[in-house]
Amino acid sequence: MAQKKKAAKKTTKRIDIVRKALGSKPYPRDLKGYGAHPPDPHWPGQANVAVSFVLNFEEGGERSLLHGDKESETFLHEVPGGVPRQGLRDEQVESVYDYGTRAGFWRLLRLFQQRRLSFTAYAVGMAVARYPEAVKAMHEQGHEIASHGWRWYDYSRVPLATERAHMQLAIEAIRQATGERPVGWYTGRLSSNTRKLVIEEGNFLYDSDAYDDDLPYWVPGKSMGKRPAKPHLVIPYTFDNNDMKFSVLNGMGTGTDFYDYLKDAFDCLYEEGRLGAPKMMSIGLHCRLAGRPGRAQALARFLDYIQAKDKVWICRRRDIAEHWHTHHKP
């Protein structure tokens, strides 16, 4: 008995050492999620998987001297090895971006229109204001116009008041283009204040500034305001099922690479759903990347592949949010 007490004392001491090493402050990250037993989302039609396509509409909102910035854009384009041009325009990069709205956007819009499929657009406010006709065309075809912030750049060091003002500009740009305010939000390169500001604004059904699950989930309603906020819905997005891999080192090289990866991801999630654990699949597209002919063909093949399957819910993120608000209350 004495030996057991001694062993228990040692174990407790070891546990205390580990806890002390972790510190006493609350840990803000949730590493557990739904764990081994995620909920059955009960998608419409008892679908095995919900597939959400996202078209990022960013061209005209990226970094540029023309937009009041001090340097040129270097992110997510076709020009390799580029560095920001301080105090100068980069007309080569601007031209690659211009392809997105001049040609790529319309090609992708036709692909979905021909198949009568809907997507969510992450629309940058400044880009919307520069080309409202394109956003109006998406809206009229039934696609969701969610907000992608006012500018397409890193908000991590943007002052709180500026980010709050930019949020209102982003909302208003979409309202003017479509007649409706957005109900979804995605900054991308967010700040530590972004979600609190989304909750404070009070009229968003969800945000997608997360990449940590295959299902939506609720978070506590912590806002910047004084009034208590309701729980807030997060619909995670993706960096892997994303054509951004065409613009990064060791990413995808051909449309077939993209198709194969999307198909494998879909097949995995479809089988999990068939076995009783349905999930969500997000797919990220960019007008200037997936809108290129060689990549658009691969996307077309993937659309045809999943449309030939039964029990697949191809939907907007707004549809997922409304389903979750109705059937999976916090």
CSV table of C-alpha atoms in Angstrom, one decimal:
chain,number,residue,atom,x,y,z
A,1,MET,CA,0.0,0.0,0.0
A,2,ALA,CA,2.9,2.4,0.9
A,3,GLN,CA,4.5,1.7,-2.5
A,4,LYS,CA,1.2,2.5,-4.3
A,5,LYS,CA,0.9,5.8,-2.4
A,6,LYS,CA,4.5,6.6,-3.2
A,7,ALA,CA,4.0,5.9,-6.9
A,8,ALA,CA,0.8,8.0,-7.0
A,9,LYS,CA,2.7,10.9,-5.4
A,10,LYS,CA,5.4,10.7,-8.1
A,11,THR,CA,2.7,10.6,-10.9
A,12,THR,CA,1.0,13.6,-9.5
A,13,LYS,CA,4.3,15.5,-9.3
A,14,ARG,CA,5.0,14.6,-12.9
A,15,ILE,CA,1.6,15.9,-14.0
A,16,ASP,CA,2.1,19.1,-12.0
A,17,ILE,CA,5.4,19.7,-13.8
A,18,VAL,CA,3.8,19.3,-17.2
A,19,ARG,CA,0.9,21.6,-16.3
A,20,LYS,CA,3.3,24.2,-15.0
A,21,ALA,CA,5.2,24.0,-18.3
A,22,LEU,CA,2.0,24.8,-20.2
A,23,GLY,CA,1.4,27.9,-18.1
A,24,SER,CA,-1.8,29.1,-16.4
A,25,LYS,CA,-3.2,31.3,-19.1
A,26,PRO,CA,-6.3,30.0,-21.0
A,27,TYR,CA,-5.3,28.4,-24.3
A,28,PRO,CA,-7.3,30.1,-27.1
A,29,ARG,CA,-7.0,27.3,-29.7
A,30,ASP,CA,-9.4,24.3,-29.8
A,31,LEU,CA,-7.3,21.2,-30.8
A,32,LYS,CA,-10.1,18.7,-30.1
A,33,GLY,CA,-13.0,19.9,-32.3
A,34,TYR,CA,-15.6,17.2,-32.7
A,35,GLY,CA,-13.1,14.5,-31.8
A,36,ALA,CA,-13.8,10.8,-32.8
A,37,HIS,CA,-17.5,11.3,-33.2
A,38,PRO,CA,-18.4,14.3,-35.4
A,39,PRO,CA,-22.2,15.1,-35.7
A,40,ASP,CA,-24.2,13.9,-38.7
A,41,PRO,CA,-24.9,17.1,-40.5
A,42,HIS,CA,-28.1,15.6,-42.2
A,43,TRP,CA,-27.4,17.4,-45.4
A,44,PRO,CA,-30.4,17.9,-47.7
A,45,GLY,CA,-31.4,14.7,-49.5
A,46,GLN,CA,-29.2,12.8,-47.1
A,47,ALA,CA,-26.2,13.7,-49.2
A,48,ASN,CA,-22.9,12.0,-48.5
A,49,VAL,CA,-21.0,15.2,-48.9
A,50,ALA,CA,-21.7,18.9,-49.3
A,51,VAL,CA,-19.5,20.5,-52.0
A,52,SER,CA,-18.9,24.3,-51.8
A,53,PHE,CA,-17.1,26.1,-54.6
A,54,VAL,CA,-15.7,29.5,-53.9
A,55,LEU,CA,-14.6,32.0,-56.6
A,56,ASN,CA,-12.3,34.6,-55.3
A,57,PHE,CA,-13.0,37.9,-57.0
A,58,GLU,CA,-9.9,40.0,-56.1
A,59,GLU,CA,-8.6,41.7,-59.2
A,60,GLY,CA,-8.5,45.5,-58.7
A,61,GLY,CA,-8.2,45.2,-54.9
A,62,GLU,CA,-4.6,43.9,-54.7
A,63,ARG,CA,-1.6,46.0,-53.7
A,64,SER,CA,-0.7,48.6,-56.3
A,65,LEU,CA,0.5,52.2,-56.3
A,66,LEU,CA,-2.7,52.9,-58.3
A,67,HIS,CA,-4.6,51.9,-55.1
A,68,GLY,CA,-2.6,54.1,-52.8
A,69,ASP,CA,-0.1,51.4,-51.7
A,70,LYS,CA,3.6,51.9,-51.3
A,71,GLU,CA,4.6,48.7,-53.2
A,72,SER,CA,3.4,46.3,-55.9
A,73,GLU,CA,1.6,42.9,-55.4
A,74,THR,CA,3.6,39.6,-55.2
A,75,PHE,CA,1.0,37.1,-54.1
A,76,LEU,CA,-0.9,34.5,-56.1
A,77,HIS,CA,0.0,35.2,-59.7
A,78,GLU,CA,2.0,33.7,-62.6
A,79,VAL,CA,5.2,35.7,-62.4
A,80,PRO,CA,7.9,33.6,-60.6
A,81,GLY,CA,10.4,35.0,-58.2
A,82,GLY,CA,8.9,38.4,-57.9
A,83,VAL,CA,9.6,40.9,-55.1
A,84,PRO,CA,7.6,44.0,-54.3
A,85,ARG,CA,8.5,47.0,-56.2
A,86,GLN,CA,8.8,49.8,-53.7
A,87,GLY,CA,7.3,53.0,-55.0
A,88,LEU,CA,6.8,51.6,-58.5
A,89,ARG,CA,4.0,49.9,-60.4
A,90,ASP,CA,4.6,46.3,-61.6
A,91,GLU,CA,2.7,46.4,-64.9
A,92,GLN,CA,3.5,42.7,-65.6
A,93,VAL,CA,1.8,41.5,-62.5
A,94,GLU,CA,-1.1,44.0,-63.0
A,95,SER,CA,-1.6,42.4,-66.4
A,96,VAL,CA,-1.8,38.9,-65.0
A,97,TYR,CA,-4.4,40.1,-62.5
A,98,ASP,CA,-6.3,41.9,-65.3
A,99,TYR,CA,-6.7,38.6,-67.1
A,100,GLY,CA,-8.8,37.4,-64.2
A,101,THR,CA,-11.6,39.9,-64.8
A,102,ARG,CA,-11.2,40.3,-68.6
A,103,ALA,CA,-11.3,36.6,-69.5
A,104,GLY,CA,-10.9,34.1,-66.6
A,105,PHE,CA,-14.0,35.3,-64.7
A,106,TRP,CA,-16.3,34.9,-67.7
A,107,ARG,CA,-15.0,31.5,-68.6
A,108,LEU,CA,-15.6,30.2,-65.1
A,109,LEU,CA,-19.0,31.8,-64.9
A,110,ARG,CA,-20.0,30.0,-68.1
A,111,LEU,CA,-18.8,26.6,-66.7
A,112,PHE,CA,-21.1,26.9,-63.8
A,113,GLN,CA,-24.0,28.4,-65.7
A,114,GLN,CA,-23.9,25.6,-68.3
A,115,ARG,CA,-24.2,23.0,-65.5
A,116,ARG,CA,-26.7,25.0,-63.5
A,117,LEU,CA,-24.5,25.0,-60.4
A,118,SER,CA,-24.1,27.7,-57.8
A,119,PHE,CA,-21.0,28.9,-56.0
A,120,THR,CA,-20.0,31.5,-53.4
A,121,ALA,CA,-17.9,34.5,-54.5
A,122,TYR,CA,-15.5,35.9,-52.0
A,123,ALA,CA,-15.6,39.5,-53.4
A,124,VAL,CA,-13.1,42.1,-52.4
A,125,GLY,CA,-14.9,45.4,-51.9
A,126,MET,CA,-12.5,47.6,-54.0
A,127,ALA,CA,-12.6,45.0,-56.8
A,128,VAL,CA,-16.4,45.0,-56.6
A,129,ALA,CA,-16.5,48.9,-56.8
A,130,ARG,CA,-14.2,48.8,-59.9
A,131,TYR,CA,-16.2,46.2,-61.8
A,132,PRO,CA,-19.8,46.0,-60.3
A,133,GLU,CA,-21.2,44.6,-63.6
A,134,ALA,CA,-19.3,41.3,-63.1
A,135,VAL,CA,-20.6,41.0,-59.5
A,136,LYS,CA,-24.1,41.8,-60.6
A,137,ALA,CA,-23.9,39.1,-63.2
A,138,MET,CA,-23.0,36.5,-60.5
A,139,HIS,CA,-25.8,37.7,-58.3
A,140,GLU,CA,-28.3,37.5,-61.1
A,141,GLN,CA,-27.3,33.9,-61.8
A,142,GLY,CA,-28.0,33.0,-58.1
A,143,HIS,CA,-24.5,32.9,-56.8
A,144,GLU,CA,-23.8,34.1,-53.3
A,145,ILE,CA,-21.7,37.3,-53.0
A,146,ALA,CA,-19.8,37.0,-49.7
A,147,SER,CA,-17.4,39.7,-48.6
A,148,HIS,CA,-13.6,39.2,-48.9
A,149,GLY,CA,-12.8,42.5,-47.1
A,150,TRP,CA,-12.3,45.9,-48.7
A,151,ARG,CA,-8.7,45.3,-49.8
A,152,TRP,CA,-7.0,42.0,-50.7
A,153,TYR,CA,-3.9,42.3,-48.5
A,154,ASP,CA,-2.6,41.5,-45.0
A,155,TYR,CA,-4.8,43.0,-42.2
A,156,SER,CA,-2.6,41.7,-39.3
A,157,ARG,CA,-1.1,45.1,-38.6
A,158,VAL,CA,-4.0,47.3,-39.8
A,159,PRO,CA,-5.3,49.5,-37.0
A,160,LEU,CA,-8.6,48.5,-35.5
A,161,ALA,CA,-10.5,51.6,-36.5
A,162,THR,CA,-9.3,51.2,-40.1
A,163,GLU,CA,-10.3,47.6,-40.3
A,164,ARG,CA,-13.7,48.5,-38.9
A,165,ALA,CA,-14.2,51.2,-41.5
A,166,HIS,CA,-13.0,48.9,-44.3
A,167,MET,CA,-15.6,46.3,-43.2
A,168,GLN,CA,-18.3,48.9,-43.8
A,169,LEU,CA,-16.9,49.9,-47.1
A,170,ALA,CA,-16.8,46.2,-48.2
A,171,ILE,CA,-20.4,45.7,-47.2
A,172,GLU,CA,-21.6,48.8,-49.0
A,173,ALA,CA,-19.7,48.0,-52.2
A,174,ILE,CA,-21.6,44.7,-52.5
A,175,ARG,CA,-24.9,46.3,-51.5
A,176,GLN,CA,-24.5,48.9,-54.3
A,177,ALA,CA,-23.6,46.2,-56.9
A,178,THR,CA,-26.3,43.7,-56.0
A,179,GLY,CA,-29.0,45.5,-53.9
A,180,GLU,CA,-28.2,43.1,-51.0
A,181,ARG,CA,-25.7,43.1,-48.2
A,182,PRO,CA,-23.4,40.1,-47.8
A,183,VAL,CA,-24.1,37.5,-45.0
A,184,GLY,CA,-20.8,35.7,-45.3
A,185,TRP,CA,-17.3,37.0,-44.5
A,186,TYR,CA,-13.7,35.9,-45.3
A,187,THR,CA,-10.7,38.2,-44.9
A,188,GLY,CA,-8.1,35.6,-45.6
A,189,ARG,CA,-5.0,37.4,-44.2
A,190,LEU,CA,-6.9,38.4,-41.1
A,191,SER,CA,-6.0,40.3,-37.9
A,192,SER,CA,-6.6,39.2,-34.3
A,193,ASN,CA,-9.6,41.6,-34.3
A,194,THR,CA,-11.3,40.4,-37.5
A,195,ARG,CA,-13.7,37.8,-36.1
A,196,LYS,CA,-14.7,40.1,-33.2
A,197,LEU,CA,-15.5,42.8,-35.7
A,198,VAL,CA,-17.6,40.4,-37.8
A,199,ILE,CA,-19.5,39.5,-34.7
A,200,GLU,CA,-19.8,43.1,-33.6
A,201,GLU,CA,-21.3,44.1,-37.0
A,202,GLY,CA,-24.1,41.7,-36.1
A,203,ASN,CA,-25.6,40.7,-39.5
A,204,PHE,CA,-23.3,38.0,-40.8
A,205,LEU,CA,-24.5,34.4,-40.8
A,206,TYR,CA,-21.0,33.0,-40.8
A,207,ASP,CA,-17.3,33.7,-41.5
A,208,SER,CA,-14.8,31.3,-43.1
A,209,ASP,CA,-11.5,32.6,-41.7
A,210,ALA,CA,-10.5,29.1,-40.5
A,211,TYR,CA,-9.1,25.9,-42.1
A,212,ASP,CA,-9.4,23.5,-39.1
A,213,ASP,CA,-12.3,21.2,-39.8
A,214,ASP,CA,-14.5,19.4,-42.4
A,215,LEU,CA,-17.7,20.6,-40.8
A,216,PRO,CA,-19.1,24.0,-39.6
A,217,TYR,CA,-18.9,24.7,-35.9
A,218,TRP,CA,-20.0,27.4,-33.4
A,219,VAL,CA,-17.7,29.7,-31.4
A,220,PRO,CA,-18.5,31.9,-28.4
A,221,GLY,CA,-19.9,35.3,-29.5
A,222,LYS,CA,-17.0,37.6,-28.4
A,223,SER,CA,-17.3,41.0,-30.0
A,224,MET,CA,-15.6,44.4,-29.7
A,225,GLY,CA,-18.8,45.9,-28.4
A,226,LYS,CA,-20.3,46.0,-24.9
A,227,ARG,CA,-23.5,44.1,-25.6
A,228,PRO,CA,-23.3,40.3,-25.3
A,229,ALA,CA,-23.1,38.6,-28.7
A,230,LYS,CA,-24.7,35.4,-29.8
A,231,PRO,CA,-22.7,32.3,-30.7
A,232,HIS,CA,-21.1,32.7,-34.1
A,233,LEU,CA,-20.9,30.1,-36.9
A,234,VAL,CA,-17.6,29.3,-38.6
A,235,ILE,CA,-17.6,27.4,-42.0
A,236,PRO,CA,-14.0,26.4,-42.5
A,237,TYR,CA,-12.3,27.1,-45.9
A,238,THR,CA,-9.4,25.3,-47.6
A,239,PHE,CA,-5.9,25.9,-48.8
A,240,ASP,CA,-5.4,22.4,-50.2
A,241,ASN,CA,-8.4,22.1,-52.6
A,242,ASN,CA,-7.3,25.4,-54.0
A,243,ASP,CA,-5.9,26.6,-57.3
A,244,MET,CA,-3.5,28.8,-55.4
A,245,LYS,CA,-1.3,25.7,-55.6
A,246,PHE,CA,-0.5,26.8,-59.2
A,247,SER,CA,1.2,29.9,-57.9
A,248,VAL,CA,3.4,28.5,-55.1
A,249,LEU,CA,6.8,26.7,-55.1
A,250,ASN,CA,6.3,22.9,-55.4
A,251,GLY,CA,2.6,23.4,-56.0
A,252,MET,CA,0.6,22.0,-58.9
A,253,GLY,CA,1.9,22.2,-62.5
A,254,THR,CA,-0.9,20.9,-64.7
A,255,GLY,CA,-4.7,20.9,-64.8
A,256,THR,CA,-4.5,17.1,-64.4
A,257,ASP,CA,-2.7,17.6,-61.0
A,258,PHE,CA,-5.6,19.7,-59.9
A,259,TYR,CA,-8.2,17.3,-61.1
A,260,ASP,CA,-6.5,14.3,-59.5
A,261,TYR,CA,-6.2,16.0,-56.2
A,262,LEU,CA,-9.8,17.3,-56.1
A,263,LYS,CA,-11.1,13.8,-57.2
A,264,ASP,CA,-9.1,12.0,-54.4
A,265,ALA,CA,-10.3,14.5,-51.8
A,266,PHE,CA,-13.9,14.1,-53.0
A,267,ASP,CA,-13.7,10.3,-53.2
A,268,CYS,CA,-12.4,10.2,-49.6
A,269,LEU,CA,-15.2,12.4,-48.2
A,270,TYR,CA,-17.9,10.7,-50.3
A,271,GLU,CA,-16.9,7.3,-48.9
A,272,GLU,CA,-16.8,8.7,-45.3
A,273,GLY,CA,-20.3,10.0,-45.9
A,274,ARG,CA,-21.5,6.7,-47.4
A,275,LEU,CA,-20.2,5.0,-44.2
A,276,GLY,CA,-22.2,7.4,-42.0
A,277,ALA,CA,-20.0,10.4,-41.4
A,278,PRO,CA,-20.9,13.1,-44.0
A,279,LYS,CA,-18.6,16.1,-44.3
A,280,MET,CA,-18.2,19.3,-46.3
A,281,MET,CA,-15.7,19.9,-49.1
A,282,SER,CA,-14.6,23.4,-49.9
A,283,ILE,CA,-12.8,24.2,-53.2
A,284,GLY,CA,-11.1,27.5,-53.8
A,285,LEU,CA,-10.8,29.1,-57.3
A,286,HIS,CA,-9.4,32.4,-58.5
A,287,CYS,CA,-10.4,34.1,-61.8
A,288,ARG,CA,-6.8,34.7,-62.9
A,289,LEU,CA,-5.7,31.1,-62.0
A,290,ALA,CA,-8.5,28.6,-62.6
A,291,GLY,CA,-9.8,30.9,-65.3
A,292,ARG,CA,-6.9,30.0,-67.6
A,293,PRO,CA,-8.0,27.5,-70.3
A,294,GLY,CA,-5.7,24.6,-69.3
A,295,ARG,CA,-7.0,24.7,-65.7
A,296,ALA,CA,-10.6,25.5,-66.6
A,297,GLN,CA,-10.7,22.2,-68.6
A,298,ALA,CA,-9.7,20.3,-65.5
A,299,LEU,CA,-12.3,22.0,-63.4
A,300,ALA,CA,-14.9,21.2,-66.0
A,301,ARG,CA,-14.0,17.5,-65.8
A,302,PHE,CA,-14.3,17.6,-62.0
A,303,LEU,CA,-17.7,19.3,-62.2
A,304,ASP,CA,-18.9,16.6,-64.5
A,305,TYR,CA,-17.5,13.9,-62.3
A,306,ILE,CA,-19.3,14.9,-59.2
A,307,GLN,CA,-22.5,15.8,-61.0
A,308,ALA,CA,-22.6,12.1,-62.2
A,309,LYS,CA,-22.7,10.9,-58.5
A,310,ASP,CA,-25.8,10.6,-56.4
A,311,LYS,CA,-26.2,12.1,-52.9
A,312,VAL,CA,-24.0,15.1,-53.5
A,313,TRP,CA,-25.2,18.5,-52.4
A,314,ILE,CA,-23.4,21.2,-54.5
A,315,CYS,CA,-24.3,24.4,-52.7
A,316,ARG,CA,-23.3,27.9,-51.6
A,317,ARG,CA,-21.8,28.6,-48.3
A,318,ARG,CA,-24.9,30.6,-47.4
A,319,ASP,CA,-26.9,27.4,-47.9
A,320,ILE,CA,-24.7,25.5,-45.5
A,321,ALA,CA,-24.9,28.3,-42.9
A,322,GLU,CA,-28.7,28.4,-43.1
A,323,HIS,CA,-28.9,24.6,-42.8
A,324,TRP,CA,-26.6,24.7,-39.7
A,325,HIS,CA,-28.5,27.6,-38.1
A,326,THR,CA,-31.8,25.6,-38.6
A,327,HIS,CA,-30.7,22.0,-37.8
A,328,HIS,CA,-27.6,22.4,-35.5
A,329,LYS,CA,-28.3,25.3,-33.2
A,330,PRO,CA,-25.5,26.2,-30.7
